[in-house]
Amino acid sequence: MSRVSDNNAEDVEARTCKMKFQTEPTLPIYLKFTDVTYKVIIKGMTSCEERDILNGITGAVNPGEVLALMGPSGSGKTTLLNLLGGRLIQSTVGGSITYNDQPYSKFLKSRIGFVTEDDVLFPHLTVEETLMYAARLRLPKVLTRQQKEKRAVDVIYELGLERCQDTMIGGSFVRGVSGGERKRVCIGNEIIINPSLLFLDEPTSGLDSTTALRTIQTLQDIAEVGKTVITTIHQPSSRLFHKFDKLILLGKEFLLDLANGNLTDISVPSELEDKVQMENSETETGNGKPPPAVVHEYLVEAYESRVADTEKKKLMAPLPLDDELKSKVSSSKRQWGASWWQQYCILFCRGIKERKHDYFSWLRITQVLSTAIILGLLWWQSDSKTIRGRQDQAGWLFFIAVFWGFFPVFTAIFTFPQERAMLGKERAADMYRLSAYFLARTTSDLPLDLILPVLFLLVVYFMAGLRLSASHFFLSMLTVFLCIVAAQGLGLAIGATLMDLKRATTLASVTVMTFMLAGGYFVKKVPVFISWIRYMSFNYHTYKLLLKVQYQDIMPTVNGIKTDSGLKEVGALVAMIFGYRFLAYLSLRKMQLHCEA
């Protein structure tokens, strides 16, 4: 009995949270678009071809309404949605798109929620953590952290996610929430800012009929409190279809079964039957099925004769707007939800939380420790007192320089290509500055990068019988850490510049191999015309520093390499650490400017 009471209490609390959140005032935005066209230029081998993606699209949607963009794959639904949401290059757009009778402005970024077709979420964060970070980054600065987190809790209850709020989102290799719950988390990420406009691209894709109906009902509930909702949908059931207030058909859409000529299953207008009979008599097919061209012609004619004039008159009607609503929408000032420092701190914490699972997976720990044990056994208590023994140890030190140069490069390559979709999505919503993201992303790896090398050296250093003093051990550790951060910078730069994993991996393989060969162990005397390569090699500088740490006070030259002060090597590694990262940042900035052009 008490259990039933508890459940009832939870339901009441959930409904209360939902009501509190949904009754918050929303800035009403009336969206109109007239004769919208969009073309792309396709470059061929010998010439360029212009292709129409959208041609003469007209419509309007008001606060409190749900507009559905319906059509087959490739009909331009997503393109139109991106245009209306301000996410495509405006210079190639024809026609007019207005928000409260004003053109698109940067202010609208903070008033628009945009749910992409693909669920772009971090797999290792829980539902609650995902929404908490979104709230802290996107909600206005005037709210305290407690108020922002309270908003995230309200959204969790509003969308019925309270039972899975402590469950990881999951992904390809991580078990997590269901598809419907993932979609609701994506919607929650957007409605958390109480948007005036909510765009959704195929929100029912991959969902069963019951979950799809629940999702569309959620959109209807969102619209009822004064929000303007626009969604694309491919092939809705009749139950879903009746949930929409308005409909736009795109790309020669032949209304499902009617398009396939299944006349026995549906009612066909008499005018279309006449056209079909006439067409069949002319072609002598007599199969009773309307050709697609006939259906398309009928739909266009019916729209032009019965609907077009009425709809265009509605578009010309004045909107119930005052000057204040117009001036708010036309503001060009961006509204950040947090200061630069707050953005950095939030993204830093999120980065550590998301990536600690990958860094400390059993596979990676086993890889590092097994390598350390094998090295320790091969160089077990090696002798540093003889020339032969020092040469053996020099080989061990060079392997350390290669291993901790190779490993971070190929880990860092994946960083930006894998997060490209997330970066694009969050930057399009003005969640944070690119500089805050970049610095947080590159520094949140540093604490994680230090732990495994420390474990590695703790195992192998003493097994190999190197110099047993705290200063020698910590200087060796510092040298390895400099190598890791420099190599990581190279991986970040290659990944950010190419943004393609196959090409990036190929370039990194050639570069790392070249740096290894020029690292001072395999070739002692490099020809003058190519000797400059070794000074670009972090393996070379790391190897020289490790030799210096172990042997500088014993002998000035080991294995043909001088053990000087080491300042040049440290300076070179530090220059690589900052130089490669600066190149990566410039590449990301160029990519972002190209997307926003």
XYZ file of N, CA, C and O in Angstrom, residues 136-237:
408
model
N 24.104 24.280 -17.329
C 25.145 25.194 -16.833
C 25.781 26.000 -17.963
O 26.210 27.140 -17.758
N 25.826 25.422 -19.162
C 26.439 26.126 -20.291
C 25.458 27.043 -21.020
O 25.847 28.106 -21.504
N 24.183 26.656 -21.079
C 23.255 27.349 -21.981
C 22.313 28.332 -21.290
O 21.859 29.286 -21.932
N 21.980 28.091 -20.029
C 21.025 28.985 -19.370
C 21.673 30.325 -19.045
O 22.898 30.412 -18.882
N 20.894 31.392 -18.938
C 21.456 32.747 -18.772
C 22.343 32.896 -17.544
O 22.176 32.192 -16.535
N 23.279 33.837 -17.627
C 24.218 34.089 -16.532
C 23.519 34.542 -15.254
O 24.051 34.368 -14.155
N 22.344 35.159 -15.402
C 21.662 35.712 -14.229
C 21.204 34.613 -13.273
O 20.942 34.876 -12.098
N 21.108 33.366 -13.756
C 20.712 32.259 -12.895
C 21.925 31.706 -12.169
O 23.026 31.639 -12.724
N 21.731 31.296 -10.913
C 22.806 30.674 -10.147
C 22.984 29.224 -10.603
O 22.129 28.669 -11.306
N 24.075 28.607 -10.157
C 24.308 27.200 -10.520
C 23.184 26.318 -9.983
O 22.737 25.394 -10.660
N 22.703 26.615 -8.780
C 21.620 25.823 -8.188
C 20.333 25.950 -9.011
O 19.618 24.968 -9.222
N 20.055 27.154 -9.479
C 18.849 27.363 -10.290
C 18.949 26.628 -11.627
O 17.971 26.068 -12.130
N 20.144 26.631 -12.217
C 20.341 25.930 -13.486
C 20.174 24.418 -13.300
O 19.547 23.740 -14.127
N 20.739 23.897 -12.218
C 20.615 22.463 -11.969
C 19.173 22.083 -11.647
O 18.724 20.992 -11.985
N 18.456 22.989 -10.984
C 17.025 22.755 -10.714
C 16.252 22.675 -12.032
O 15.341 21.851 -12.196
N 16.618 23.509 -12.991
C 15.970 23.468 -14.301
C 16.204 22.113 -14.976
O 15.286 21.542 -15.587
N 17.422 21.592 -14.860
C 17.722 20.288 -15.452
C 16.868 19.191 -14.829
O 16.353 18.308 -15.529
N 16.688 19.252 -13.505
C 15.841 18.266 -12.819
C 14.400 18.377 -13.293
O 13.715 17.368 -13.521
N 13.916 19.605 -13.471
C 12.545 19.811 -13.964
C 12.354 19.174 -15.337
O 11.320 18.552 -15.615
N 13.343 19.332 -16.219
C 13.250 18.761 -17.564
C 13.248 17.229 -17.498
O 12.526 16.561 -18.256
N 14.045 16.679 -16.598
C 14.074 15.223 -16.439
C 12.681 14.693 -16.109
O 12.207 13.702 -16.685
N 11.991 15.363 -15.194
C 10.638 14.926 -14.827
C 9.625 15.238 -15.921
O 8.689 14.475 -16.157
N 9.821 16.364 -16.597
C 8.893 16.743 -17.668
C 8.883 15.714 -18.782
O 7.833 15.397 -19.353
N 10.055 15.156 -19.091
C 10.172 14.200 -20.184
C 10.091 12.753 -19.719
O 10.306 11.827 -20.510
N 9.809 12.535 -18.444
C 9.661 11.177 -17.934
C 10.953 10.386 -17.923
O 10.961 9.172 -18.173
N 12.075 11.062 -17.623
C 13.390 10.404 -17.628
C 13.917 10.094 -16.235
O 15.079 9.704 -16.086
N 13.064 10.261 -15.211
C 13.560 10.117 -13.837
C 14.038 8.700 -13.527
O 14.949 8.512 -12.712
N 13.468 7.688 -14.193
C 13.861 6.313 -13.896
C 15.220 5.949 -14.486
O 15.836 4.974 -14.054
N 15.663 6.693 -15.493
C 16.954 6.377 -16.118
C 17.956 7.514 -15.943
O 18.966 7.559 -16.657
N 17.706 8.429 -15.001
C 18.565 9.609 -14.901
C 19.994 9.275 -14.471
O 20.925 10.027 -14.771
N 20.197 8.141 -13.801
C 21.543 7.752 -13.373
C 22.168 6.713 -14.305
O 23.215 6.149 -13.983
N 21.544 6.474 -15.456
C 22.048 5.504 -16.432
C 22.876 6.220 -17.490
O 22.536 7.318 -17.921
N 23.980 5.579 -17.895
C 24.798 6.152 -18.970
C 24.000 6.229 -20.270
O 23.160 5.376 -20.540
N 24.315 7.225 -21.086
C 23.656 7.358 -22.388
C 23.943 6.139 -23.256
O 23.058 5.588 -23.907
N 25.195 5.712 -23.276
C 25.565 4.528 -24.043
C 25.843 4.842 -25.501
O 25.578 5.937 -26.003
N 26.388 3.847 -26.180
C 26.730 4.013 -27.591
C 26.990 2.665 -28.223
O 26.471 1.636 -27.782
N 27.855 2.658 -29.251
C 28.131 1.424 -30.001
C 28.716 0.331 -29.122
O 28.395 -0.845 -29.272
N 29.606 0.717 -28.188
C 30.293 -0.271 -27.364
C 29.957 -0.130 -25.885
O 30.590 -0.761 -25.040
N 28.994 0.730 -25.588
C 28.624 0.978 -24.189
C 27.119 0.804 -24.053
O 26.349 1.452 -24.776
N 26.708 -0.056 -23.153
C 25.279 -0.270 -22.946
C 24.693 0.927 -22.211
O 25.261 1.424 -21.250
N 23.525 1.397 -22.682
C 22.937 2.585 -22.066
C 21.425 2.590 -22.174
O 20.779 1.534 -22.138
N 20.861 3.780 -22.291
C 19.410 3.944 -22.306
C 18.830 3.477 -23.643
O 19.565 3.234 -24.604
N 17.514 3.375 -23.705
C 16.842 2.933 -24.934
C 16.835 4.047 -25.975
O 17.148 5.208 -25.671
N 16.419 3.689 -27.204
C 16.383 4.675 -28.279
C 15.423 5.815 -28.002
O 15.723 6.979 -28.269
N 14.261 5.482 -27.458
C 13.285 6.519 -27.129
C 13.778 7.455 -26.044
O 13.554 8.675 -26.101
N 14.485 6.892 -25.061
C 15.032 7.719 -23.979
C 16.146 8.613 -24.493
O 16.271 9.769 -24.081
N 16.968 8.083 -25.409
C 18.022 8.911 -26.015
C 17.415 10.103 -26.744
O 17.914 11.223 -26.643
N 16.333 9.838 -27.490
C 15.696 10.917 -28.234
C 15.132 11.971 -27.284
O 15.220 13.175 -27.535
N 14.563 11.525 -26.168
C 14.019 12.470 -25.189
C 15.128 13.274 -24.513
O 14.945 14.439 -24.179
N 16.288 12.653 -24.320
C 17.432 13.397 -23.764
C 17.855 14.487 -24.748
O 18.148 15.621 -24.351
N 17.880 14.157 -26.050
C 18.223 15.161 -27.070
C 17.219 16.307 -27.063
O 17.600 17.477 -27.166
N 15.944 15.977 -26.933
C 14.915 17.023 -26.856
C 15.102 17.835 -25.575
O 14.994 19.068 -25.588
N 15.401 17.153 -24.465
C 15.632 17.846 -23.193
C 16.790 18.817 -23.265
O 16.749 19.899 -22.670
N 17.856 18.441 -24.011
C 19.007 19.333 -24.189
C 18.609 20.658 -24.817
O 19.258 21.680 -24.581
N 17.547 20.634 -25.631
C 17.122 21.839 -26.339
C 16.025 22.607 -25.593
O 16.057 23.829 -25.544
N 15.063 21.905 -25.007
C 13.978 22.634 -24.332
C 14.413 23.169 -22.977
O 13.695 23.937 -22.356
N 15.615 22.781 -22.541
C 16.102 23.252 -21.244
C 16.278 24.767 -21.226
O 16.210 25.404 -20.182
N 16.476 25.368 -22.410
C 16.655 26.821 -22.480
C 15.325 27.546 -22.680
O 15.305 28.761 -22.868
N 14.208 26.781 -22.631
C 12.885 27.363 -22.869
C 12.869 28.097 -24.214
O 12.611 29.294 -24.291
N 13.130 27.363 -25.320
C 13.283 28.030 -26.618
C 11.952 28.555 -27.150
O 10.886 28.026 -26.832
N 12.039 29.568 -27.961
C 10.844 30.067 -28.650
C 10.559 29.236 -29.896
O 9.408 29.026 -30.270
N 11.635 28.780 -30.556
C 11.529 27.945 -31.748
C 12.212 26.615 -31.485
O 13.347 26.582 -30.993
N 11.534 25.525 -31.803
C 12.124 24.198 -31.625
C 12.069 23.459 -32.957
O 10.993 23.236 -33.520
N 13.251 23.106 -33.485
C 13.352 22.370 -34.742
C 13.798 20.945 -34.435
O 14.702 20.731 -33.621
N 13.182 19.974 -35.102
C 13.536 18.569 -34.902
C 13.633 17.869 -36.249
O 12.733 17.977 -37.080
N 14.737 17.166 -36.443
C 14.961 16.443 -37.694
C 14.707 14.954 -37.462
O 15.465 14.284 -36.761
N 13.630 14.447 -38.039
C 13.244 13.033 -37.934
C 13.260 12.533 -36.477
O 13.993 11.603 -36.130
N 12.461 13.125 -35.596
C 12.493 12.715 -34.186
C 11.967 11.303 -33.944
O 12.207 10.739 -32.874
N 11.244 10.723 -34.905
C 10.702 9.372 -34.718
C 11.514 8.306 -35.441
O 11.142 7.136 -35.447
N 12.639 8.701 -36.036
C 13.464 7.755 -36.788
C 13.990 6.648 -35.874
O 14.580 6.905 -34.833
N 13.753 5.399 -36.262
C 14.256 4.257 -35.503
C 13.446 3.891 -34.281
O 13.837 2.990 -33.535
N 12.316 4.565 -34.051
C 11.497 4.286 -32.874
C 10.306 3.416 -33.250
O 9.798 3.474 -34.373
N 9.825 2.611 -32.290
C 8.611 1.839 -32.530
C 7.410 2.777 -32.518
O 7.507 3.943 -32.116
N 6.252 2.262 -32.950
C 5.086 3.127 -33.140
C 4.624 3.778 -31.842
O 4.236 4.952 -31.827
N 4.675 3.039 -30.740
C 4.221 3.597 -29.461
C 5.147 4.709 -28.983
O 4.702 5.784 -28.573
N 6.458 4.460 -29.062
C 7.429 5.476 -28.644
C 7.375 6.691 -29.555
O 7.499 7.829 -29.100
N 7.176 6.454 -30.855
C 7.063 7.562 -31.802
C 5.857 8.436 -31.476
O 5.943 9.673 -31.487
N 4.732 7.798 -31.148
C 3.526 8.550 -30.799
C 3.738 9.367 -29.532
O 3.332 10.527 -29.443
N 4.423 8.767 -28.564
C 4.707 9.482 -27.311
C 5.616 10.682 -27.573
O 5.455 11.750 -26.971
N 6.581 10.516 -28.482
C 7.491 11.614 -28.810
C 6.737 12.774 -29.463
O 6.939 13.944 -29.103
N 5.866 12.471 -30.421
C 5.102 13.527 -31.089
C 4.129 14.186 -30.113
O 3.894 15.402 -30.180
N 3.570 13.396 -29.179
C 2.698 13.981 -28.149
C 3.480 14.962 -27.284
O 2.968 16.021 -26.903
N 4.741 14.617 -26.996
C 5.607 15.524 -26.239
C 5.783 16.840 -26.988
O 5.740 17.925 -26.389
N 5.979 16.763 -28.308
C 6.124 17.984 -29.110
C 4.846 18.821 -29.076
O 4.898 20.053 -29.007
N 3.723 18.146 -29.105
C 2.447 18.866 -29.030
C 2.309 19.579 -27.679
O 1.862 20.731 -27.613
N 2.716 18.894 -26.601
C 2.670 19.509 -25.269
C 3.588 20.726 -25.193
O 3.245 21.749 -24.593
N 4.756 20.616 -25.822
C 5.713 21.726 -25.828
C 5.137 22.922 -26.576
O 5.251 24.074 -26.141
N 4.489 22.663 -27.707
C 3.919 23.748 -28.510
C 2.769 24.436 -27.786
O 2.589 25.664 -27.902
N 2.006 23.684 -27.026
C 0.813 24.235 -26.371
C 1.120 25.368 -25.400
O 0.254 26.175 -25.090
N 2.370 25.427 -24.904
C 2.720 26.492 -23.952
C 3.338 27.695 -24.657
O 4.007 28.508 -24.016
N 3.136 27.810 -25.973
C 3.554 29.018 -26.677
C 4.798 28.911 -27.495
O 5.321 29.911 -27.987
N 5.297 27.685 -27.685
C 6.499 27.511 -28.510
C 6.103 27.177 -29.942
O 5.046 26.602 -30.203
N 6.994 27.530 -30.862
C 6.782 27.239 -32.278
C 7.619 26.009 -32.616
O 8.842 26.027 -32.461
N 6.963 24.928 -33.067
C 7.645 23.651 -33.289
C 7.578 23.282 -34.759
O 6.507 23.283 -35.370
N 8.750 22.976 -35.345
C 8.841 22.530 -36.739
C 9.616 21.221 -36.742
O 10.721 21.138 -36.183
N 9.048 20.200 -37.365
C 9.712 18.894 -37.379
C 9.627 18.275 -38.764
O 8.652 18.487 -39.495
N 10.656 17.526 -39.135
C 10.587 16.732 -40.364
C 10.120 15.330 -39.995
O 10.358 14.849 -38.890
N 9.454 14.699 -40.932
C 9.000 13.323 -40.686
C 8.903 12.623 -42.026
O 8.527 13.215 -43.047
N 9.271 11.364 -42.055
C 9.390 10.653 -43.329
C 8.089 9.961 -43.721
O 7.536 10.191 -44.785
N 7.570 9.106 -42.846
C 6.385 8.325 -43.194
C 5.570 8.081 -41.926
O 5.627 7.014 -41.340
N 4.783 9.065 -41.507
C 4.051 8.929 -40.243
C 2.833 8.023 -40.388
O 2.237 7.908 -41.453
N 2.471 7.404 -39.264
C 1.215 6.669 -39.236
C 0.069 7.677 -39.157
O 0.278 8.874 -38.945
